[in-house]
Amino acid sequence: GQNIDQPTEMTATEGAIVQINCTYQTSGFNGLFWYQQHAGEAPTFLSYNVLDGLEEKGRFSSFLSRSKGYSYLLLKELQMKDSASYLCAVRVPNSGNTPLVFGKGTRLSVIA
Amino acid sequence: GAGVSQSPSNKVTEKGKDVELRCDPISGHTALYWYRQSLGQGLEFLIYFQGNSAPDKSGLPSDRFSAERTGGSVSTLTIQRTQQEDSAVYLCASSLDRDGTYEQYFGPGTRLTVT
């Protein structure tokens, strides 16, 4: 089966840096996505990695190591509005019924 | 342009009733996905459409669930004889191409409560 692991909850201080890890064991790999989901709202796309390395986009960066089955999302200069769930998702080619496998998400709380 | 829209936004129904949920994808998006999210849980994949066809329906949790898509656009998810465990937020997403690198754009979801 397909397995995506993320911490359930994290807490960080406003202005700080936080790293949210994601490990995956899947039957194939064709890219990894990070989504942000505020409470009661739909997920919104943050980043996409298909090659090893770091992708930077403003305050958010995402890293991928395919050999380790590992990714992280790095959030810098945390703001209160960053309090949300962060979902890691892996695209698994030829996986039959589920082309994108989601982890259960990491609920981040940003405190003053 | 307009994003993915879903209706209704909230639905409360009695156990045993049928419900129909609607999704309008982004214009031009060929792939459409249905997910279910229970409180505090991750996204549970239900079914996807490429055009009007659904290559694999085995993600649907039971035979009470069915979905269709017409004209390569609007999709409806129907739940017959609803049960309390069907209570969840049902999310629809669309993307340009299922097999490409394109991200999925999500709708606001339909919150279904079965009493």
mmCIF file of C-alpha atoms in Angstrom:
data_model
loop_
_atom_site.group_PDB
_atom_site.id
_atom_site.type_symbol
_atom_site.label_atom_id
_atom_site.label_comp_id
_atom_site.label_asym_id
_atom_site.label_seq_id
_atom_site.Cartn_x
_atom_site.Cartn_y
_atom_site.Cartn_z
ATOM 1 C CA GLY A 1 0.000 0.000 0.000
ATOM 2 C CA GLN A 2 0.869 3.664 -0.036
ATOM 3 C CA ASN A 3 1.996 5.414 3.147
ATOM 4 C CA ILE A 4 2.590 9.105 3.868
ATOM 5 C CA ASP A 5 3.717 10.146 7.358
ATOM 6 C CA GLN A 6 3.682 13.615 8.876
ATOM 7 C CA PRO A 7 3.613 14.855 12.465
ATOM 8 C CA THR A 8 0.072 15.430 13.675
ATOM 9 C CA GLU A 9 0.628 18.778 15.365
ATOM 10 C CA MET A 10 3.318 21.432 15.730
ATOM 11 C CA THR A 11 3.512 24.733 17.560
ATOM 12 C CA ALA A 12 5.864 27.598 16.714
ATOM 13 C CA THR A 13 6.330 31.230 17.668
ATOM 14 C CA GLU A 14 5.481 34.202 15.489
ATOM 15 C CA GLY A 15 8.578 35.350 13.585
ATOM 16 C CA ALA A 16 10.350 32.016 13.963
ATOM 17 C CA ILE A 17 11.150 29.270 11.435
ATOM 18 C CA VAL A 18 9.403 25.908 11.398
ATOM 19 C CA GLN A 19 10.129 22.737 9.422
ATOM 20 C CA ILE A 20 7.366 20.238 8.719
ATOM 21 C CA ASN A 21 8.629 16.814 7.685
ATOM 22 C CA CYS A 22 7.009 14.249 5.439
ATOM 23 C CA THR A 23 8.195 10.724 4.717
ATOM 24 C CA TYR A 24 6.638 8.470 2.137
ATOM 25 C CA GLN A 25 6.679 4.828 1.105
ATOM 26 C CA THR A 26 4.855 4.430 -2.185
ATOM 27 C CA SER A 27 4.882 2.001 -5.076
ATOM 28 C CA GLY A 28 6.142 4.749 -7.379
ATOM 29 C CA PHE A 29 6.917 8.442 -7.360
ATOM 30 C CA ASN A 30 6.126 11.185 -9.795
ATOM 31 C CA GLY A 31 6.227 14.313 -7.675
ATOM 32 C CA LEU A 32 5.370 15.613 -4.229
ATOM 33 C CA PHE A 33 2.961 18.430 -3.398
ATOM 34 C CA TRP A 34 2.432 20.540 -0.325
ATOM 35 C CA TYR A 35 -0.971 22.087 0.320
ATOM 36 C CA GLN A 36 -2.129 24.516 2.999
ATOM 37 C CA GLN A 37 -5.581 24.153 4.491
ATOM 38 C CA HIS A 38 -7.084 26.690 6.891
ATOM 39 C CA ALA A 39 -9.803 25.429 9.185
ATOM 40 C CA GLY A 40 -13.087 25.115 7.340
ATOM 41 C CA GLU A 41 -11.541 25.926 3.979
ATOM 42 C CA ALA A 42 -10.346 23.971 0.956
ATOM 43 C CA PRO A 43 -6.671 23.039 0.496
ATOM 44 C CA THR A 44 -4.612 25.463 -1.567
ATOM 45 C CA PHE A 45 -1.461 24.588 -3.486
ATOM 46 C CA LEU A 46 1.879 25.658 -2.009
ATOM 47 C CA SER A 47 4.660 23.812 -3.805
ATOM 48 C CA TYR A 48 5.657 20.962 -6.071
ATOM 49 C CA ASN A 49 8.930 18.983 -6.098
ATOM 50 C CA VAL A 50 9.835 16.279 -8.554
ATOM 51 C CA LEU A 51 13.646 16.522 -8.496
ATOM 52 C CA ASP A 52 15.906 16.425 -5.451
ATOM 53 C CA GLY A 53 16.700 19.728 -3.866
ATOM 54 C CA LEU A 54 15.175 22.875 -2.489
ATOM 55 C CA GLU A 55 12.437 24.933 -4.112
ATOM 56 C CA GLU A 56 12.045 28.402 -2.643
ATOM 57 C CA LYS A 57 8.970 30.561 -2.971
ATOM 58 C CA GLY A 58 8.971 33.615 -0.765
ATOM 59 C CA ARG A 59 8.697 32.651 2.908
ATOM 60 C CA PHE A 60 7.991 29.036 1.976
ATOM 61 C CA SER A 61 10.537 26.471 0.790
ATOM 62 C CA SER A 62 10.141 22.783 0.062
ATOM 63 C CA PHE A 63 12.876 20.156 -0.049
ATOM 64 C CA LEU A 64 12.884 16.681 -1.564
ATOM 65 C CA SER A 65 15.176 13.666 -1.278
ATOM 66 C CA ARG A 66 13.852 10.859 -3.452
ATOM 67 C CA SER A 67 16.447 8.343 -2.249
ATOM 68 C CA LYS A 68 15.306 8.866 1.341
ATOM 69 C CA GLY A 69 11.599 9.167 0.576
ATOM 70 C CA TYR A 70 11.650 12.449 2.462
ATOM 71 C CA SER A 71 10.442 15.990 2.060
ATOM 72 C CA TYR A 72 10.081 19.016 4.283
ATOM 73 C CA LEU A 73 8.243 22.294 4.120
ATOM 74 C CA LEU A 74 10.095 25.234 5.655
ATOM 75 C CA LEU A 75 8.172 28.297 6.750
ATOM 76 C CA LYS A 76 10.183 31.405 7.632
ATOM 77 C CA GLU A 77 9.176 34.584 9.473
ATOM 78 C CA LEU A 78 6.059 32.894 10.761
ATOM 79 C CA GLN A 79 2.871 34.923 10.879
ATOM 80 C CA MET A 80 -0.313 34.230 12.796
ATOM 81 C CA LYS A 81 -2.107 33.614 9.506
ATOM 82 C CA ASP A 82 0.195 30.633 8.873
ATOM 83 C CA SER A 83 -1.769 28.695 11.479
ATOM 84 C CA ALA A 84 -3.289 25.953 9.340
ATOM 85 C CA SER A 85 -2.932 22.313 8.389
ATOM 86 C CA TYR A 86 -0.199 21.439 5.928
ATOM 87 C CA LEU A 87 -0.808 18.425 3.707
ATOM 88 C CA CYS A 88 1.888 16.400 2.004
ATOM 89 C CA ALA A 89 0.780 14.496 -1.108
ATOM 90 C CA VAL A 90 2.638 12.164 -3.451
ATOM 91 C CA ARG A 91 1.727 11.534 -7.064
ATOM 92 C CA VAL A 92 1.966 7.800 -7.704
ATOM 93 C CA PRO A 93 1.982 6.843 -11.373
ATOM 94 C CA ASN A 94 -0.102 3.951 -12.582
ATOM 95 C CA SER A 95 -1.556 3.586 -9.118
ATOM 96 C CA GLY A 96 -5.000 2.685 -10.284
ATOM 97 C CA ASN A 97 -7.674 4.540 -8.456
ATOM 98 C CA THR A 98 -5.699 7.140 -6.569
ATOM 99 C CA PRO A 99 -3.274 9.267 -8.552
ATOM 100 C CA LEU A 100 -2.501 11.561 -5.591
ATOM 101 C CA VAL A 101 -2.002 10.100 -2.109
ATOM 102 C CA PHE A 102 -2.399 12.543 0.786
ATOM 103 C CA GLY A 103 -0.950 12.378 4.265
ATOM 104 C CA LYS A 104 -3.221 13.204 7.195
ATOM 105 C CA GLY A 105 -1.759 16.669 7.522
ATOM 106 C CA THR A 106 0.185 18.575 10.162
ATOM 107 C CA ARG A 107 -1.769 21.127 12.184
ATOM 108 C CA LEU A 108 0.503 24.112 12.819
ATOM 109 C CA SER A 109 -0.321 26.601 15.555
ATOM 110 C CA VAL A 110 1.545 29.901 15.499
ATOM 111 C CA ILE A 111 1.604 31.625 18.886
ATOM 112 C CA ALA A 112 2.616 35.136 19.873
ATOM 113 C CA GLY B 1 -11.222 33.297 -13.726
ATOM 114 C CA ALA B 2 -13.693 31.378 -11.597
ATOM 115 C CA GLY B 3 -12.418 28.609 -9.395
ATOM 116 C CA VAL B 4 -13.964 25.267 -8.565
ATOM 117 C CA SER B 5 -17.433 25.681 -7.119
ATOM 118 C CA GLN B 6 -19.515 23.202 -5.154
ATOM 119 C CA SER B 7 -23.083 23.157 -4.006
ATOM 120 C CA PRO B 8 -24.634 23.039 -1.553
ATOM 121 C CA SER B 9 -22.081 24.391 0.910
ATOM 122 C CA ASN B 10 -23.876 22.688 3.773
ATOM 123 C CA LYS B 11 -26.342 19.836 3.782
ATOM 124 C CA VAL B 12 -28.122 18.332 6.764
ATOM 125 C CA THR B 13 -30.107 15.205 6.013
ATOM 126 C CA GLU B 14 -31.829 12.445 7.871
ATOM 127 C CA LYS B 15 -30.398 8.962 7.929
ATOM 128 C CA GLY B 16 -31.749 6.918 5.026
ATOM 129 C CA LYS B 17 -32.300 9.856 2.673
ATOM 130 C CA ASP B 18 -30.473 10.305 -0.631
ATOM 131 C CA VAL B 19 -28.271 13.343 -1.260
ATOM 132 C CA GLU B 20 -26.714 14.787 -4.395
ATOM 133 C CA LEU B 21 -23.600 16.934 -4.312
ATOM 134 C CA ARG B 22 -22.534 19.059 -7.255
ATOM 135 C CA CYS B 23 -19.142 20.194 -8.505
ATOM 136 C CA ASP B 24 -18.353 22.749 -11.218
ATOM 137 C CA PRO B 25 -14.675 22.456 -12.172
ATOM 138 C CA ILE B 26 -12.485 25.158 -13.634
ATOM 139 C CA SER B 27 -13.266 25.576 -17.314
ATOM 140 C CA GLY B 28 -10.889 23.527 -19.468
ATOM 141 C CA HIS B 29 -9.789 21.184 -16.711
ATOM 142 C CA THR B 30 -10.132 17.625 -17.984
ATOM 143 C CA ALA B 31 -9.495 15.836 -14.699
ATOM 144 C CA LEU B 32 -11.928 16.020 -11.785
ATOM 145 C CA TYR B 33 -11.547 14.418 -8.375
ATOM 146 C CA TRP B 34 -13.801 13.755 -5.408
ATOM 147 C CA TYR B 35 -12.383 13.455 -1.877
ATOM 148 C CA ARG B 36 -13.893 13.056 1.548
ATOM 149 C CA GLN B 37 -12.454 14.593 4.702
ATOM 150 C CA SER B 38 -13.707 13.626 8.136
ATOM 151 C CA LEU B 39 -12.987 15.790 11.169
ATOM 152 C CA GLY B 40 -9.287 15.788 11.919
ATOM 153 C CA GLN B 41 -8.546 13.283 9.170
ATOM 154 C CA GLY B 42 -6.667 13.479 5.907
ATOM 155 C CA LEU B 43 -8.187 13.453 2.473
ATOM 156 C CA GLU B 44 -9.789 10.165 1.467
ATOM 157 C CA PHE B 45 -9.811 9.738 -2.290
ATOM 158 C CA LEU B 46 -13.167 8.640 -3.692
ATOM 159 C CA ILE B 47 -13.103 8.787 -7.503
ATOM 160 C CA TYR B 48 -11.643 10.719 -10.383
ATOM 161 C CA PHE B 49 -12.831 11.506 -13.901
ATOM 162 C CA GLN B 50 -10.761 11.969 -17.004
ATOM 163 C CA GLY B 51 -13.233 13.662 -19.286
ATOM 164 C CA ASN B 52 -16.557 11.936 -18.703
ATOM 165 C CA SER B 53 -15.151 8.543 -17.803
ATOM 166 C CA ALA B 54 -14.118 7.234 -14.401
ATOM 167 C CA PRO B 55 -11.430 4.596 -15.048
ATOM 168 C CA ASP B 56 -11.583 3.181 -11.541
ATOM 169 C CA LYS B 57 -14.416 3.460 -9.032
ATOM 170 C CA SER B 58 -12.945 1.234 -6.346
ATOM 171 C CA GLY B 59 -12.217 4.246 -4.109
ATOM 172 C CA LEU B 60 -15.922 4.694 -3.442
ATOM 173 C CA PRO B 61 -16.591 3.400 0.109
ATOM 174 C CA SER B 62 -19.737 1.456 -0.721
ATOM 175 C CA ASP B 63 -22.245 0.792 -3.475
ATOM 176 C CA ARG B 64 -24.423 3.540 -1.997
ATOM 177 C CA PHE B 65 -22.004 6.019 -3.546
ATOM 178 C CA SER B 66 -22.047 6.855 -7.241
ATOM 179 C CA ALA B 67 -20.754 9.694 -9.367
ATOM 180 C CA GLU B 68 -21.160 10.926 -12.881
ATOM 181 C CA ARG B 69 -19.789 13.653 -15.064
ATOM 182 C CA THR B 70 -21.456 15.012 -18.155
ATOM 183 C CA GLY B 71 -20.117 17.137 -20.966
ATOM 184 C CA GLY B 72 -16.633 16.957 -19.503
ATOM 185 C CA SER B 73 -17.690 19.574 -16.970
ATOM 186 C CA VAL B 74 -20.142 19.339 -14.071
ATOM 187 C CA SER B 75 -19.998 16.293 -11.820
ATOM 188 C CA THR B 76 -22.464 15.008 -9.262
ATOM 189 C CA LEU B 77 -21.760 12.677 -6.355
ATOM 190 C CA THR B 78 -24.807 10.822 -5.122
ATOM 191 C CA ILE B 79 -25.088 9.062 -1.801
ATOM 192 C CA GLN B 80 -28.107 6.805 -1.393
ATOM 193 C CA ARG B 81 -29.618 5.781 1.934
ATOM 194 C CA THR B 82 -27.220 8.003 3.870
ATOM 195 C CA GLN B 83 -25.691 6.754 7.106
ATOM 196 C CA GLN B 84 -24.229 8.721 9.988
ATOM 197 C CA GLU B 85 -20.709 7.636 9.046
ATOM 198 C CA ASP B 86 -21.183 9.474 5.744
ATOM 199 C CA SER B 87 -20.984 12.772 7.646
ATOM 200 C CA ALA B 88 -17.893 14.580 6.358
ATOM 201 C CA VAL B 89 -16.747 17.394 4.116
ATOM 202 C CA TYR B 90 -16.832 16.340 0.474
ATOM 203 C CA LEU B 91 -14.207 18.130 -1.583
ATOM 204 C CA CYS B 92 -14.009 18.344 -5.335
ATOM 205 C CA ALA B 93 -10.832 19.274 -7.214
ATOM 206 C CA SER B 94 -9.906 19.721 -10.851
ATOM 207 C CA SER B 95 -6.665 19.855 -12.776
ATOM 208 C CA LEU B 96 -5.537 20.298 -16.324
ATOM 209 C CA ASP B 97 -4.283 16.769 -16.695
ATOM 210 C CA ARG B 98 -4.338 13.775 -14.388
ATOM 211 C CA ASP B 99 -0.973 12.448 -15.434
ATOM 212 C CA GLY B 100 0.906 15.714 -15.675
ATOM 213 C CA THR B 101 2.552 17.832 -13.060
ATOM 214 C CA TYR B 102 -0.404 20.158 -12.753
ATOM 215 C CA GLU B 103 -1.669 20.847 -9.269
ATOM 216 C CA GLN B 104 -5.231 20.214 -8.214
ATOM 217 C CA TYR B 105 -7.461 23.167 -7.464
ATOM 218 C CA PHE B 106 -9.974 22.487 -4.739
ATOM 219 C CA GLY B 107 -13.493 23.724 -4.297
ATOM 220 C CA PRO B 108 -14.798 24.989 -0.936
ATOM 221 C CA GLY B 109 -16.422 21.649 -0.165
ATOM 222 C CA THR B 110 -19.862 20.482 0.905
ATOM 223 C CA ARG B 111 -20.278 19.789 4.607
ATOM 224 C CA LEU B 112 -22.661 16.863 4.923
ATOM 225 C CA THR B 113 -24.269 16.069 8.253
ATOM 226 C CA VAL B 114 -26.404 12.965 8.565
ATOM 227 C CA THR B 115 -28.635 12.997 11.644
#
